[in-house]
mmCIF file of C-alpha atoms in Angstrom:
data_model
loop_
_atom_site.group_PDB
_atom_site.id
_atom_site.type_symbol
_atom_site.label_atom_id
_atom_site.label_comp_id
_atom_site.label_asym_id
_atom_site.label_seq_id
_atom_site.Cartn_x
_atom_site.Cartn_y
_atom_site.Cartn_z
ATOM 1 C CA MET A 34 -28.714 -12.487 57.771
ATOM 2 C CA TRP A 35 -27.383 -15.381 55.686
ATOM 3 C CA LYS A 36 -30.892 -16.807 55.281
ATOM 4 C CA GLN A 37 -31.735 -13.861 53.041
ATOM 5 C CA LYS A 38 -29.325 -15.337 50.481
ATOM 6 C CA ILE A 39 -31.285 -18.586 50.134
ATOM 7 C CA VAL A 40 -32.767 -18.963 46.662
ATOM 8 C CA SER A 41 -33.929 -21.836 44.491
ATOM 9 C CA PRO A 42 -31.536 -23.674 42.146
ATOM 10 C CA VAL A 43 -33.557 -22.264 39.234
ATOM 11 C CA GLU A 44 -32.808 -18.716 40.399
ATOM 12 C CA VAL A 45 -29.102 -19.542 40.659
ATOM 13 C CA LEU A 46 -29.001 -20.948 37.139
ATOM 14 C CA ALA A 47 -30.668 -17.792 35.826
ATOM 15 C CA LYS A 48 -27.542 -15.875 36.910
ATOM 16 C CA ILE A 49 -25.313 -17.965 34.648
ATOM 17 C CA ASP A 50 -24.254 -16.474 31.310
ATOM 18 C CA PRO A 51 -23.403 -18.564 28.237
ATOM 19 C CA GLY A 52 -19.734 -19.547 28.105
ATOM 20 C CA MET A 53 -19.107 -19.282 31.845
ATOM 21 C CA SER A 54 -16.833 -21.716 33.671
ATOM 22 C CA ILE A 55 -18.296 -23.372 36.772
ATOM 23 C CA PHE A 56 -16.195 -25.053 39.452
ATOM 24 C CA LEU A 57 -17.718 -28.073 41.210
ATOM 25 C CA GLY A 58 -16.565 -29.555 44.506
ATOM 26 C CA THR A 59 -15.095 -33.071 44.557
ATOM 27 C CA GLY A 60 -16.303 -36.282 46.196
ATOM 28 C CA MET A 61 -18.381 -35.544 49.274
ATOM 29 C CA ALA A 62 -18.135 -31.842 48.397
ATOM 30 C CA GLU A 63 -19.939 -32.284 45.070
ATOM 31 C CA PRO A 64 -23.078 -30.061 45.145
ATOM 32 C CA ARG A 65 -25.434 -32.695 43.780
ATOM 33 C CA THR A 66 -28.619 -30.613 43.956
ATOM 34 C CA LEU A 67 -27.135 -27.834 41.842
ATOM 35 C CA VAL A 68 -25.573 -30.327 39.425
ATOM 36 C CA LYS A 69 -28.876 -32.170 39.041
ATOM 37 C CA HIS A 70 -30.776 -28.978 38.244
ATOM 38 C CA LEU A 71 -28.058 -27.857 35.850
ATOM 39 C CA MET A 72 -28.294 -31.102 33.913
ATOM 40 C CA GLU A 73 -32.095 -31.146 33.865
ATOM 41 C CA SER A 74 -32.655 -27.465 33.084
ATOM 42 C CA ASN A 75 -33.615 -26.242 29.620
ATOM 43 C CA GLN A 76 -32.917 -22.582 30.381
ATOM 44 C CA PHE A 77 -31.677 -20.861 27.226
ATOM 45 C CA ASN A 78 -28.711 -19.188 28.947
ATOM 46 C CA LEU A 79 -27.126 -22.527 29.869
ATOM 47 C CA GLN A 80 -24.970 -22.976 26.775
ATOM 48 C CA ASP A 81 -21.254 -23.549 26.102
ATOM 49 C CA LEU A 82 -20.479 -23.857 29.806
ATOM 50 C CA GLU A 83 -17.284 -25.340 31.225
ATOM 51 C CA LEU A 84 -17.602 -27.551 34.304
ATOM 52 C CA ILE A 85 -14.311 -27.832 36.182
ATOM 53 C CA GLN A 86 -13.856 -30.562 38.780
ATOM 54 C CA LEU A 87 -10.708 -31.915 40.426
ATOM 55 C CA VAL A 88 -11.879 -35.543 40.431
ATOM 56 C CA SER A 89 -15.167 -36.534 38.814
ATOM 57 C CA LEU A 90 -16.891 -39.279 40.766
ATOM 58 C CA GLY A 91 -20.538 -38.399 40.671
ATOM 59 C CA ASP A 92 -23.329 -36.926 38.596
ATOM 60 C CA ALA A 93 -21.271 -34.555 36.449
ATOM 61 C CA VAL A 94 -19.687 -37.559 34.726
ATOM 62 C CA ALA A 95 -23.042 -38.962 33.586
ATOM 63 C CA ILE A 96 -23.012 -37.042 30.331
ATOM 64 C CA ASP A 97 -23.809 -37.942 26.737
ATOM 65 C CA GLU A 98 -24.393 -36.149 23.456
ATOM 66 C CA ARG A 99 -27.563 -34.506 24.791
ATOM 67 C CA TYR A 100 -25.411 -32.140 26.844
ATOM 68 C CA ALA A 101 -22.840 -31.317 24.155
ATOM 69 C CA ARG A 102 -24.164 -27.774 23.591
ATOM 70 C CA LYS A 103 -24.911 -27.132 27.245
ATOM 71 C CA PHE A 104 -21.581 -27.885 28.903
ATOM 72 C CA ARG A 105 -18.250 -29.646 28.693
ATOM 73 C CA LEU A 106 -16.629 -31.260 31.720
ATOM 74 C CA LYS A 107 -12.936 -30.641 32.388
ATOM 75 C CA THR A 108 -11.283 -32.771 35.049
ATOM 76 C CA PHE A 109 -7.775 -33.261 36.414
ATOM 77 C CA TYR A 110 -8.144 -36.996 36.984
ATOM 78 C CA SER A 111 -10.196 -39.353 34.862
ATOM 79 C CA GLY A 112 -10.273 -42.462 37.001
ATOM 80 C CA TRP A 113 -12.643 -45.152 35.798
ATOM 81 C CA LEU A 114 -15.871 -43.185 35.407
ATOM 82 C CA ALA A 115 -14.803 -40.300 33.173
ATOM 83 C CA SER A 116 -12.232 -42.155 31.091
ATOM 84 C CA GLU A 117 -14.693 -43.537 28.541
ATOM 85 C CA ALA A 118 -16.112 -40.062 27.922
ATOM 86 C CA ILE A 119 -12.557 -38.713 27.577
ATOM 87 C CA SER A 120 -11.665 -41.367 25.005
ATOM 88 C CA GLN A 121 -14.795 -40.400 23.054
ATOM 89 C CA GLY A 122 -13.881 -36.717 23.132
ATOM 90 C CA ARG A 123 -16.778 -35.649 25.383
ATOM 91 C CA VAL A 124 -14.687 -34.763 28.458
ATOM 92 C CA ASP A 125 -11.343 -32.947 28.650
ATOM 93 C CA LEU A 126 -8.513 -34.136 30.894
ATOM 94 C CA ILE A 127 -6.335 -31.288 32.203
ATOM 95 C CA PRO A 128 -2.781 -32.639 32.700
ATOM 96 C CA SER A 129 -1.723 -31.066 35.974
ATOM 97 C CA ARG A 130 -0.404 -32.276 39.269
ATOM 98 C CA PHE A 131 -2.899 -31.668 42.047
ATOM 99 C CA SER A 132 -0.580 -29.388 44.011
ATOM 100 C CA ARG A 133 -0.535 -26.951 41.053
ATOM 101 C CA VAL A 134 -4.288 -26.687 40.526
ATOM 102 C CA ALA A 135 -4.705 -23.851 43.033
ATOM 103 C CA TRP A 136 -1.891 -21.965 41.266
ATOM 104 C CA LEU A 137 -3.666 -22.432 37.928
ATOM 105 C CA PHE A 138 -6.761 -20.840 39.466
ATOM 106 C CA LYS A 139 -4.893 -17.981 41.141
ATOM 107 C CA THR A 140 -2.952 -17.014 38.016
ATOM 108 C CA GLY A 141 -6.007 -17.162 35.786
ATOM 109 C CA ALA A 142 -4.525 -19.946 33.658
ATOM 110 C CA ILE A 143 -7.821 -21.672 34.387
ATOM 111 C CA ASN A 144 -10.637 -19.175 34.659
ATOM 112 C CA ILE A 145 -13.337 -19.646 37.303
ATOM 113 C CA ASP A 146 -16.502 -17.579 36.843
ATOM 114 C CA VAL A 147 -18.802 -19.471 39.204
ATOM 115 C CA ALA A 148 -18.137 -21.796 42.143
ATOM 116 C CA PHE A 149 -20.714 -24.338 43.313
ATOM 117 C CA ILE A 150 -19.613 -25.469 46.788
ATOM 118 C CA GLN A 151 -21.333 -27.847 49.211
ATOM 119 C CA VAL A 152 -21.167 -26.758 52.859
ATOM 120 C CA THR A 153 -22.659 -27.559 56.240
ATOM 121 C CA PRO A 154 -25.279 -25.335 57.864
ATOM 122 C CA PRO A 155 -23.519 -22.406 59.571
ATOM 123 C CA ASP A 156 -22.712 -22.356 63.275
ATOM 124 C CA GLU A 157 -23.783 -19.646 65.700
ATOM 125 C CA ASN A 158 -20.862 -17.468 64.559
ATOM 126 C CA GLY A 159 -21.890 -17.536 60.914
ATOM 127 C CA TYR A 160 -19.296 -20.037 59.723
ATOM 128 C CA ALA A 161 -20.000 -23.127 57.660
ATOM 129 C CA TYR A 162 -17.637 -26.040 57.018
ATOM 130 C CA LEU A 163 -16.312 -27.312 53.735
ATOM 131 C CA VAL A 164 -16.286 -31.107 53.643
ATOM 132 C CA GLY A 165 -12.683 -31.036 52.480
ATOM 133 C CA ALA A 166 -10.145 -28.340 51.732
ATOM 134 C CA SER A 167 -8.956 -29.512 48.316
ATOM 135 C CA VAL A 168 -9.146 -26.455 46.029
ATOM 136 C CA GLU A 169 -12.602 -25.212 47.010
ATOM 137 C CA ARG A 170 -11.398 -22.142 48.874
ATOM 138 C CA GLN A 171 -9.149 -21.066 46.004
ATOM 139 C CA ALA A 172 -12.037 -21.485 43.558
ATOM 140 C CA MET A 173 -14.260 -19.375 45.805
ATOM 141 C CA GLU A 174 -11.652 -16.614 45.939
ATOM 142 C CA MET A 175 -11.418 -16.404 42.152
ATOM 143 C CA ALA A 176 -15.099 -16.819 41.229
ATOM 144 C CA LYS A 177 -17.354 -13.891 40.401
ATOM 145 C CA ILE A 178 -20.382 -15.804 41.707
ATOM 146 C CA VAL A 179 -20.082 -18.148 44.701
ATOM 147 C CA VAL A 180 -22.997 -20.439 45.494
ATOM 148 C CA GLY A 181 -23.160 -22.566 48.626
ATOM 149 C CA GLU A 182 -25.302 -25.695 48.727
ATOM 150 C CA ILE A 183 -26.233 -26.257 52.375
ATOM 151 C CA ASN A 184 -26.422 -29.946 53.242
ATOM 152 C CA THR A 185 -27.257 -31.162 56.742
ATOM 153 C CA GLN A 186 -25.858 -34.633 55.979
ATOM 154 C CA ILE A 187 -22.198 -33.712 55.509
ATOM 155 C CA PRO A 188 -19.611 -33.556 58.320
ATOM 156 C CA ARG A 189 -18.089 -30.513 59.947
ATOM 157 C CA THR A 190 -14.462 -31.328 59.238
ATOM 158 C CA MET A 191 -11.477 -29.831 61.027
ATOM 159 C CA GLY A 192 -8.567 -27.890 59.545
ATOM 160 C CA ASP A 193 -8.679 -25.177 56.890
ATOM 161 C CA THR A 194 -12.367 -25.809 56.271
ATOM 162 C CA ARG A 195 -14.326 -22.959 57.872
ATOM 163 C CA VAL A 196 -15.879 -20.383 55.556
ATOM 164 C CA ASN A 197 -17.891 -17.304 56.436
ATOM 165 C CA MET A 198 -21.409 -17.108 55.052
ATOM 166 C CA ASP A 199 -20.532 -13.606 53.828
ATOM 167 C CA ASP A 200 -18.324 -15.303 51.221
ATOM 168 C CA PHE A 201 -21.392 -16.606 49.367
ATOM 169 C CA HIS A 202 -23.495 -14.613 46.944
ATOM 170 C CA TYR A 203 -26.305 -17.172 46.946
ATOM 171 C CA LEU A 204 -27.292 -20.210 48.981
ATOM 172 C CA VAL A 205 -29.480 -23.171 48.094
ATOM 173 C CA GLU A 206 -30.774 -25.935 50.327
ATOM 174 C CA ALA A 207 -29.715 -29.432 49.311
ATOM 175 C CA THR A 208 -32.434 -31.901 48.373
ATOM 176 C CA GLU A 209 -29.993 -34.596 47.225
ATOM 177 C CA PRO A 210 -27.929 -36.782 49.579
ATOM 178 C CA PRO A 211 -24.140 -36.517 49.513
ATOM 179 C CA TYR A 212 -22.202 -38.646 47.063
ATOM 180 C CA TYR A 213 -21.268 -41.792 48.976
ATOM 181 C CA VAL A 214 -18.700 -44.330 47.742
ATOM 182 C CA ALA A 215 -19.040 -47.931 48.904
ATOM 183 C CA ARG A 216 -16.064 -49.882 50.217
ATOM 184 C CA TRP A 217 -14.273 -52.474 48.114
ATOM 185 C CA PRO A 218 -14.702 -56.094 49.227
ATOM 186 C CA LEU A 219 -11.638 -57.799 50.661
ATOM 187 C CA GLN A 220 -9.799 -60.053 48.217
ATOM 188 C CA ASP A 221 -7.469 -62.895 49.217
ATOM 189 C CA VAL A 222 -4.739 -61.900 46.793
ATOM 190 C CA TYR A 223 -4.674 -58.347 48.115
ATOM 191 C CA LEU A 224 -4.588 -59.552 51.714
ATOM 192 C CA LYS A 225 -1.415 -61.464 50.815
ATOM 193 C CA ILE A 226 0.027 -58.445 49.023
ATOM 194 C CA ALA A 227 -0.878 -56.173 51.932
ATOM 195 C CA ALA A 228 0.810 -58.541 54.390
ATOM 196 C CA ASN A 229 4.026 -58.211 52.386
ATOM 197 C CA VAL A 230 3.639 -54.426 52.198
ATOM 198 C CA ALA A 231 3.176 -54.373 55.975
ATOM 199 C CA SER A 232 6.492 -56.200 56.379
ATOM 200 C CA VAL A 233 8.247 -53.170 54.864
ATOM 201 C CA ILE A 234 6.422 -50.610 57.012
ATOM 202 C CA GLN A 235 7.867 -50.049 60.469
ATOM 203 C CA ASP A 236 6.311 -48.700 63.662
ATOM 204 C CA GLY A 237 6.372 -44.903 63.554
ATOM 205 C CA ASN A 238 6.351 -44.647 59.748
ATOM 206 C CA CYS A 239 4.122 -42.061 58.076
ATOM 207 C CA ILE A 240 2.034 -43.497 55.225
ATOM 208 C CA SER A 241 0.004 -42.231 52.298
ATOM 209 C CA TYR A 242 -3.266 -43.903 51.408
ATOM 210 C CA GLY A 243 -5.614 -44.298 48.475
ATOM 211 C CA ILE A 244 -8.791 -46.103 47.558
ATOM 212 C CA GLY A 245 -9.336 -49.634 46.276
ATOM 213 C CA PRO A 246 -8.779 -53.276 47.282
ATOM 214 C CA LEU A 247 -5.103 -52.830 48.208
ATOM 215 C CA TYR A 248 -5.903 -50.180 50.798
ATOM 216 C CA GLU A 249 -8.867 -52.120 52.177
ATOM 217 C CA ALA A 250 -6.487 -55.015 52.831
ATOM 218 C CA LEU A 251 -3.852 -52.719 54.347
ATOM 219 C CA ALA A 252 -6.393 -51.595 56.949
ATOM 220 C CA LYS A 253 -6.244 -55.184 58.222
ATOM 221 C CA THR A 254 -2.530 -55.947 57.901
ATOM 222 C CA LEU A 255 -1.330 -52.648 59.387
ATOM 223 C CA SER A 256 -3.656 -52.781 62.396
ATOM 224 C CA THR A 257 -0.958 -54.292 64.646
ATOM 225 C CA LYS A 258 1.544 -51.512 63.923
ATOM 226 C CA LYS A 259 2.223 -48.754 66.437
ATOM 227 C CA ASN A 260 2.415 -44.979 66.147
ATOM 228 C CA LEU A 261 1.825 -44.766 62.413
ATOM 229 C CA GLY A 262 1.295 -41.367 60.854
ATOM 230 C CA VAL A 263 -1.015 -40.486 57.960
ATOM 231 C CA HIS A 264 -0.338 -37.908 55.237
ATOM 232 C CA SER A 265 -2.690 -38.648 52.370
ATOM 233 C CA PRO A 266 -4.440 -36.912 49.458
ATOM 234 C CA PHE A 267 -7.866 -37.965 50.748
ATOM 235 C CA PHE A 268 -9.479 -39.750 53.685
ATOM 236 C CA THR A 269 -11.385 -43.029 53.324
ATOM 237 C CA ASP A 270 -13.278 -45.662 55.286
ATOM 238 C CA ALA A 271 -10.218 -47.915 55.266
ATOM 239 C CA LEU A 272 -8.186 -45.138 56.886
ATOM 240 C CA MET A 273 -10.923 -44.648 59.462
ATOM 241 C CA GLU A 274 -10.715 -48.371 60.263
ATOM 242 C CA LEU A 275 -6.941 -48.150 60.623
ATOM 243 C CA VAL A 276 -7.188 -45.157 62.966
ATOM 244 C CA LYS A 277 -9.837 -46.936 65.048
ATOM 245 C CA SER A 278 -7.554 -49.976 65.378
ATOM 246 C CA GLY A 279 -5.120 -47.909 67.434
ATOM 247 C CA ALA A 280 -2.276 -48.242 64.927
ATOM 248 C CA VAL A 281 -2.266 -44.507 64.125
ATOM 249 C CA SER A 282 -1.112 -41.879 66.620
ATOM 250 C CA ASN A 283 0.717 -39.392 64.350
ATOM 251 C CA ARG A 284 3.005 -38.652 67.297
ATOM 252 C CA TYR A 285 6.209 -38.843 65.245
ATOM 253 C CA LYS A 286 5.080 -36.700 62.331
ATOM 254 C CA THR A 287 6.885 -33.441 61.654
ATOM 255 C CA VAL A 288 4.068 -31.835 59.654
ATOM 256 C CA PHE A 289 0.672 -31.631 61.402
ATOM 257 C CA ARG A 290 1.949 -33.652 64.335
ATOM 258 C CA GLY A 291 -0.796 -35.544 66.141
ATOM 259 C CA LYS A 292 -3.168 -35.306 63.165
ATOM 260 C CA SER A 293 -3.972 -37.483 60.179
ATOM 261 C CA CYS A 294 -3.702 -35.067 57.276
ATOM 262 C CA ALA A 295 -5.745 -35.173 54.054
ATOM 263 C CA SER A 296 -7.332 -32.842 51.529
ATOM 264 C CA TYR A 297 -10.765 -34.262 50.720
ATOM 265 C CA VAL A 298 -13.117 -37.143 51.568
ATOM 266 C CA ILE A 299 -14.317 -40.215 49.663
ATOM 267 C CA GLY A 300 -16.395 -42.801 51.478
ATOM 268 C CA THR A 301 -19.568 -44.022 53.108
ATOM 269 C CA LYS A 302 -22.116 -42.478 55.433
ATOM 270 C CA ASP A 303 -20.351 -44.125 58.383
ATOM 271 C CA LEU A 304 -17.178 -42.225 57.536
ATOM 272 C CA MET A 305 -19.053 -38.934 57.318
ATOM 273 C CA THR A 306 -20.573 -39.490 60.748
ATOM 274 C CA TRP A 307 -17.166 -40.333 62.229
ATOM 275 C CA LEU A 308 -15.508 -37.247 60.707
ATOM 276 C CA ASP A 309 -18.007 -34.777 62.184
ATOM 277 C CA LEU A 310 -16.002 -32.448 64.475
ATOM 278 C CA ASN A 311 -13.289 -35.119 64.677
ATOM 279 C CA ALA A 312 -10.091 -33.369 65.736
ATOM 280 C CA LEU A 313 -7.969 -36.407 64.829
ATOM 281 C CA VAL A 314 -8.162 -35.522 61.124
ATOM 282 C CA GLU A 315 -6.799 -32.291 59.651
ATOM 283 C CA PHE A 316 -7.956 -31.160 56.202
ATOM 284 C CA GLN A 317 -5.678 -28.818 54.279
ATOM 285 C CA PRO A 318 -5.599 -27.612 50.641
ATOM 286 C CA GLN A 319 -3.994 -29.686 47.893
ATOM 287 C CA ASP A 320 -1.177 -27.183 47.414
ATOM 288 C CA VAL A 321 -0.209 -27.826 51.040
ATOM 289 C CA VAL A 322 -0.892 -31.543 51.434
ATOM 290 C CA MET A 323 0.513 -32.610 48.058
ATOM 291 C CA ASP A 324 3.537 -30.317 47.890
ATOM 292 C CA PRO A 325 6.524 -32.725 47.758
ATOM 293 C CA ARG A 326 8.457 -30.360 50.011
ATOM 294 C CA THR A 327 5.743 -30.641 52.664
ATOM 295 C CA ILE A 328 5.516 -34.418 52.293
ATOM 296 C CA SER A 329 9.296 -34.845 52.582
ATOM 297 C CA ARG A 330 9.402 -32.989 55.900
ATOM 298 C CA ASN A 331 7.834 -36.067 57.498
ATOM 299 C CA ASP A 332 10.660 -38.471 58.337
ATOM 300 C CA ASN A 333 10.105 -42.147 57.456
ATOM 301 C CA MET A 334 7.462 -41.284 54.856
ATOM 302 C CA VAL A 335 6.192 -44.343 52.968
ATOM 303 C CA ALA A 336 4.206 -43.811 49.757
ATOM 304 C CA ILE A 337 2.156 -46.858 48.724
ATOM 305 C CA PHE A 338 0.794 -47.211 45.185
ATOM 306 C CA PRO A 339 -1.209 -49.939 43.422
ATOM 307 C CA ALA A 340 0.363 -50.826 40.078
ATOM 308 C CA ARG A 341 -1.040 -52.464 36.973
ATOM 309 C CA LYS A 342 2.155 -53.856 35.424
ATOM 310 C CA VAL A 343 5.915 -53.764 36.044
ATOM 311 C CA ASP A 344 8.740 -54.634 33.683
ATOM 312 C CA LEU A 345 12.240 -55.969 34.285
ATOM 313 C CA THR A 346 13.811 -52.504 33.991
ATOM 314 C CA GLY A 347 11.689 -51.063 36.797
ATOM 315 C CA ASP A 348 9.142 -49.158 34.731
ATOM 316 C CA ILE A 349 5.641 -49.188 36.216
ATOM 317 C CA ALA A 350 2.307 -49.074 34.393
ATOM 318 C CA LEU A 351 -0.259 -47.456 36.646
ATOM 319 C CA HIS A 352 -3.973 -48.085 36.469
ATOM 320 C CA SER A 353 -5.851 -46.358 33.672
ATOM 321 C CA GLY A 354 -9.468 -46.029 32.726
ATOM 322 C CA LYS A 355 -11.381 -47.603 29.873
ATOM 323 C CA GLY A 356 -9.537 -47.567 26.582
ATOM 324 C CA ASN A 357 -6.161 -47.052 28.297
ATOM 325 C CA VAL A 358 -6.974 -43.400 28.966
ATOM 326 C CA THR A 359 -4.379 -41.977 31.300
ATOM 327 C CA ALA A 360 -5.770 -41.098 34.714
ATOM 328 C CA GLY A 361 -3.771 -37.872 34.716
ATOM 329 C CA PRO A 362 -0.735 -36.916 36.810
ATOM 330 C CA GLY A 363 -2.890 -36.642 39.943
ATOM 331 C CA ASN A 364 -0.680 -36.973 43.004
ATOM 332 C CA VAL A 365 1.518 -39.985 42.188
ATOM 333 C CA GLN A 366 4.630 -37.980 41.289
ATOM 334 C CA GLU A 367 4.180 -35.698 44.275
ATOM 335 C CA LEU A 368 3.842 -38.547 46.755
ATOM 336 C CA PHE A 369 6.682 -40.470 45.118
ATOM 337 C CA TRP A 370 9.181 -37.638 45.314
ATOM 338 C CA GLY A 371 7.962 -36.479 48.706
ATOM 339 C CA ALA A 372 8.633 -39.949 50.111
ATOM 340 C CA ALA A 373 11.884 -40.357 48.163
ATOM 341 C CA LEU A 374 13.232 -37.087 49.610
ATOM 342 C CA SER A 375 12.054 -37.889 53.140
ATOM 343 C CA LYS A 376 14.659 -39.020 55.670
ATOM 344 C CA ASN A 377 14.472 -42.848 55.592
ATOM 345 C CA GLY A 378 11.526 -42.593 53.188
ATOM 346 C CA ARG A 379 10.309 -45.511 51.049
ATOM 347 C CA THR A 380 8.170 -45.907 47.936
ATOM 348 C CA ILE A 381 6.207 -49.113 47.400
ATOM 349 C CA PHE A 382 4.431 -50.276 44.240
ATOM 350 C CA ALA A 383 2.165 -53.270 44.873
ATOM 351 C CA LEU A 384 0.396 -55.550 42.398
ATOM 352 C CA PRO A 385 -0.789 -59.142 41.924
ATOM 353 C CA SER A 386 1.651 -61.307 39.981
ATOM 354 C CA ARG A 387 -1.108 -62.122 37.475
ATOM 355 C CA ASN A 388 -4.241 -60.370 36.272
ATOM 356 C CA ARG A 389 -7.770 -61.741 36.431
ATOM 357 C CA LYS A 390 -7.271 -63.609 33.166
ATOM 358 C CA GLY A 391 -4.208 -65.361 34.537
ATOM 359 C CA LYS A 392 -1.738 -63.416 32.417
ATOM 360 C CA PRO A 393 1.472 -62.158 34.064
ATOM 361 C CA ASN A 394 1.723 -58.602 35.357
ATOM 362 C CA ILE A 395 5.530 -58.757 35.399
ATOM 363 C CA LEU A 396 6.699 -58.237 31.811
ATOM 364 C CA ILE A 397 9.884 -57.783 29.817
ATOM 365 C CA SER A 398 8.704 -54.419 28.462
ATOM 366 C CA LEU A 399 5.793 -52.012 28.954
ATOM 367 C CA ASP A 400 5.887 -50.450 25.488
ATOM 368 C CA GLN A 401 2.196 -51.185 24.887
ATOM 369 C CA TYR A 402 1.042 -49.474 28.091
ATOM 370 C CA PRO A 403 0.610 -45.690 27.793
ATOM 371 C CA PHE A 404 0.388 -44.637 31.444
ATOM 372 C CA GLN A 405 3.916 -45.408 32.621
ATOM 373 C CA PHE A 406 5.693 -44.202 35.709
ATOM 374 C CA ALA A 407 9.228 -43.928 34.315
ATOM 375 C CA ASN A 408 11.490 -43.319 37.303
ATOM 376 C CA ARG A 409 13.303 -46.629 37.180
ATOM 377 C CA GLU A 410 16.523 -45.114 38.532
ATOM 378 C CA SER A 411 14.639 -44.112 41.688
ATOM 379 C CA MET A 412 12.483 -47.225 42.056
ATOM 380 C CA ASP A 413 12.562 -48.606 45.585
ATOM 381 C CA VAL A 414 10.246 -51.534 46.402
ATOM 382 C CA VAL A 415 7.909 -53.710 44.327
ATOM 383 C CA VAL A 416 5.561 -56.098 46.154
ATOM 384 C CA THR A 417 3.407 -59.006 44.970
ATOM 385 C CA GLU A 418 1.581 -61.741 46.857
ATOM 386 C CA TYR A 419 4.803 -63.769 46.700
ATOM 387 C CA GLY A 420 7.161 -61.328 48.330
ATOM 388 C CA VAL A 421 9.136 -58.086 48.263
ATOM 389 C CA ALA A 422 11.708 -57.032 45.661
#
């Protein structure tokens, strides 16, 4: 029955009216075939569109003035790729914590007319799998038109990820591979930093994780720990490596006990293969995973963040994109306060003592840095390659 819904991307785009808002999945869930056709199409109806994406990592970021009349990308986190376009006024950054995005959809504060969602082929019961559970389901519930891009190369993930094929108005078959993200190479300075971070983390602690050289190094230095838990915004190759090392059991977690919990996926093909029907990892929506109240229910929660600069008062400058564009609230505040409110919880900010040019990262003041994390009265631990403070 669901096969009758399969159409071409061109037919899908013909259903779009000028001025509509289109939600796109994030990371591995980005529907690259639909995005590619949208960007290449010259159909007259594709004008003044809004593209809404939680985190823009892939093709939707590759925009220039040619697309100014066709669409405008709105994202909740700039990162490195979208920040230059934001600074030039070609992309809008929506300042919202990730746990509130679903609420913005449900209340209509952010309108969703169309949802482009990447899914697996359906099983024998007519259910497909979302790659992650970030805010895709909430976008589907609010959209007037829901389009599923069926991709045989994405994993069937466990958790709140199953969707009935009846929920889709149209289906297209993917001709583009998923959006893979390569791993960061190990760096000596981050191995030293990670060793010091590991000295703070105890057996049985529950940790949050991110992406970048710090977390690649932590996969090595935490591998000798026992019974760690994982409660993280997204799942990565470095986390997979840590789980494979035997350091993670999740046995002492209060929330999703026995499972590593995340909301979406960023990584390589190896990670996607490992995640397929892997019951060790539970994917839940952002408004569940990143709710500070949920995070704090895990005792001994340790939130680990890479920092750019720190000053002598305890203010932290977090990483920003090109031109000092703020990355957006994202999930830093949520993880920070979730860990701070956890029984025996810790928050760790880690950074090299000097930048690549040899200039110090520990300063008297951070007045010149716009993206500051100003909770100095609640600051817990700062780590460099030289030690823990």
